[in-house]
Coordinates of C-alpha atoms in Angstrom, one line a residue:
X1 CA 4.4 26.4 18.3
X2 CA 4.8 27.3 15.0
X3 CA 2.9 24.2 12.7
X4 CA 3.2 24.2 9.0
X5 CA 0.0 21.5 8.6
X6 CA 0.0 18.9 6.1
X7 CA 2.5 20.1 3.0
X8 CA 2.6 18.2 -0.2
X9 CA 6.7 17.2 0.1
X10 CA 7.8 15.2 -3.8
X11 CA 10.7 12.5 -3.3
X12 CA 12.1 10.4 -6.1
X13 CA 9.8 8.0 -6.2
X14 CA 6.4 9.6 -4.2
X15 CA 4.3 12.4 -3.3
X16 CA 3.4 12.6 0.2
X17 CA 0.3 15.0 0.0
X18 CA -3.1 15.5 1.9
X19 CA -6.0 12.8 1.9
X20 CA -7.9 13.4 -1.2
X21 CA -11.3 12.2 -2.1
X22 CA -10.1 10.6 -4.9
X23 CA -7.8 8.6 -3.0
X24 CA -10.7 6.1 -1.7
X25 CA -10.1 3.0 -4.2
X26 CA -6.5 2.4 -3.9
X27 CA -6.2 3.3 -0.2
X28 CA -9.0 0.2 0.6
X29 CA -7.3 -1.8 -1.8
X30 CA -3.9 -1.2 -1.1
X31 CA -3.6 -1.0 2.7
X32 CA -7.2 -0.2 4.8
X33 CA -8.9 -3.3 3.9
X34 CA -5.5 -5.6 4.4
X35 CA -5.2 -7.2 7.5
X36 CA -1.7 -7.9 7.8
X37 CA -1.2 -4.0 7.2
X38 CA -3.7 -2.6 9.5
X39 CA -2.5 -5.3 12.3
X40 CA 1.0 -4.1 12.2
X41 CA -0.1 -1.2 12.2
X42 CA -2.2 -1.3 15.2
X43 CA -5.6 -0.2 13.5
X44 CA -8.7 -1.9 12.3
X45 CA -9.6 -3.8 9.3
X46 CA -11.9 -1.8 7.1
X47 CA -13.5 -4.5 4.6
X48 CA -15.9 -2.5 3.6
X49 CA -15.1 0.9 0.8
X50 CA -17.9 2.5 3.2
X51 CA -15.6 2.3 6.5
X52 CA -12.9 3.1 4.6
X53 CA -15.0 6.2 3.3
X54 CA -15.4 7.5 6.8
X55 CA -11.8 7.0 7.4
X56 CA -10.8 9.1 4.7
X57 CA -13.6 11.7 5.7
X58 CA -12.2 11.9 8.7
X59 CA -8.4 12.5 7.8
X60 CA -9.4 15.6 4.9
X61 CA -11.5 17.2 8.1
X62 CA -8.2 17.0 10.0
X63 CA -6.7 19.3 7.5
X64 CA -8.8 22.3 8.8
X65 CA -6.2 22.4 11.7
X66 CA -2.7 23.8 11.2
X67 CA -1.5 21.0 14.2
X68 CA -2.6 18.0 12.2
X69 CA 0.1 16.0 9.8
X70 CA -1.0 13.2 7.6
X71 CA 0.2 12.7 4.2
X72 CA -0.9 10.0 2.1
X73 CA 1.7 8.1 0.2
X74 CA 1.7 8.2 -3.4
X75 CA 3.7 5.9 -6.0
X76 CA 4.5 8.6 -9.2
X77 CA 4.7 5.4 -11.0
X78 CA 1.5 4.2 -10.6
X79 CA -0.5 7.4 -8.9
X80 CA -1.6 5.0 -6.0
X81 CA -2.4 5.9 -2.4
X82 CA 0.5 3.1 -1.4
X83 CA 0.2 4.0 2.5
X84 CA 0.6 7.1 4.7
X85 CA 2.8 8.6 7.2
X86 CA 1.3 10.7 10.2
X87 CA 1.8 12.3 13.5
X88 CA -0.5 10.1 15.4
X89 CA 0.6 12.4 19.0
X90 CA 1.7 16.1 19.1
X91 CA 3.1 17.6 22.0
X92 CA 2.8 20.9 21.9
X93 CA 4.4 21.9 24.7
X94 CA 7.1 19.6 24.0
X95 CA 7.6 20.0 20.7
X96 CA 7.4 16.7 20.1
X97 CA 5.4 14.3 17.6
X98 CA 4.9 11.0 17.8
X99 CA 5.4 9.1 13.5
X100 CA 3.1 6.4 12.4
X101 CA 3.3 5.0 9.0
X102 CA 2.4 2.0 6.9
X103 CA 2.7 0.8 3.4
X104 CA 0.6 -1.6 1.6
X105 CA 1.7 -5.0 1.3
X106 CA 2.2 -5.2 -2.5
X107 CA 4.7 -2.2 -2.2
X108 CA 6.8 -2.9 0.7
X109 CA 10.3 -4.3 0.6
X110 CA 11.0 -1.6 -1.8
X111 CA 12.0 1.6 0.4
X112 CA 8.8 3.4 0.4
X113 CA 8.4 3.4 4.1
X114 CA 12.0 5.0 4.6
X115 CA 11.9 7.3 1.7
X116 CA 8.8 8.8 3.3
X117 CA 10.3 8.8 6.6
X118 CA 13.3 10.7 5.6
X119 CA 11.5 13.1 3.4
X120 CA 9.1 13.8 6.2
X121 CA 11.6 14.4 9.4
X122 CA 14.1 16.8 6.5
X123 CA 10.9 18.6 6.0
X124 CA 9.1 18.7 9.1
X125 CA 12.3 20.1 10.9
X126 CA 12.9 22.6 7.9
X127 CA 9.4 24.3 7.9
X128 CA 8.1 24.3 11.8
X129 CA 9.7 24.7 15.2
X130 CA 9.4 20.9 16.4
X131 CA 12.3 19.8 17.9
X132 CA 12.0 15.9 18.1
X133 CA 10.3 13.4 16.2
X134 CA 9.3 9.7 18.2
X135 CA 8.6 6.4 16.6
X136 CA 8.3 3.1 18.0
X137 CA 7.6 -0.6 17.0
X138 CA 6.5 -3.6 18.4
X139 CA 9.6 -6.3 18.6
X140 CA 8.0 -8.6 16.5
X141 CA 7.4 -5.6 13.6
X142 CA 11.0 -6.4 12.1
X143 CA 9.2 -4.5 9.2
X144 CA 9.1 -1.5 10.8
X145 CA 12.1 -2.4 12.9
X146 CA 14.3 -2.3 9.8
X147 CA 12.7 0.8 8.3
X148 CA 13.4 2.5 11.6
X149 CA 17.1 1.4 11.8
X150 CA 17.8 2.3 8.3
X151 CA 16.7 5.8 9.0
X152 CA 18.7 9.0 10.9
X153 CA 16.7 8.1 13.6
X154 CA 18.3 6.4 16.7
X155 CA 17.2 4.3 19.6
X156 CA 16.2 5.8 23.0
X157 CA 15.0 4.4 26.4
X158 CA 11.3 5.8 26.0
X159 CA 8.9 7.7 24.4
X160 CA 6.6 10.5 25.3
X161 CA 3.5 8.4 24.9
X162 CA 5.2 5.7 27.4
X163 CA 6.5 8.5 29.9
X164 CA 3.0 10.4 30.1
X165 CA 1.6 6.8 30.7
X166 CA 3.9 6.0 33.6
X167 CA 5.2 3.0 31.6
X168 CA 8.2 2.1 30.6
X169 CA 8.4 0.2 26.6
X170 CA 7.7 -3.5 27.1
X171 CA 7.8 -5.6 23.8
X172 CA 8.6 -1.6 22.0
X173 CA 12.0 -0.4 20.3
X174 CA 12.1 3.1 20.8
X175 CA 13.8 5.7 18.0
X176 CA 13.8 9.7 18.4
X177 CA 15.6 11.9 16.3
X178 CA 16.3 15.5 17.7
X179 CA 16.3 18.8 15.5
X180 CA 19.5 18.9 13.2
X181 CA 18.6 22.0 11.2

């Protein structure tokens, strides 16, 4: 499998890049400590900045692998880390990855998640030999649902995460896109 690792992607309003130590303060403030973001994202709330520092160090150390894909979402206007987008699972033998993302509450509703998702899809298909990207959201997470509905992805019956566990999605809506380049 041809991997690129996390590379910088420039969009009109965002910079998607590797996490850096200087992201800690705005990462913590904008999303890692915000219960409504973290609960929807399915991650713990990092109340203390030291807890978030441990998470950030984990992300940064992941960049040692070319098969690690996790972008800090930086709003160009403010220079702040407003979220992240990542491949939470990579299935090398299938050349498939599952995408996850979150945007801080104060920055939601501006199209940032969709802009980041579109940029990642296009650039990953150009630079790697991934053949499929997948995502899903819980039915009650309508914000994430709107992002996926507006994306180039289409609904599908299942995603690899559930297939490998022998499960049918219950309460989740699945999406995918095949490499079109």
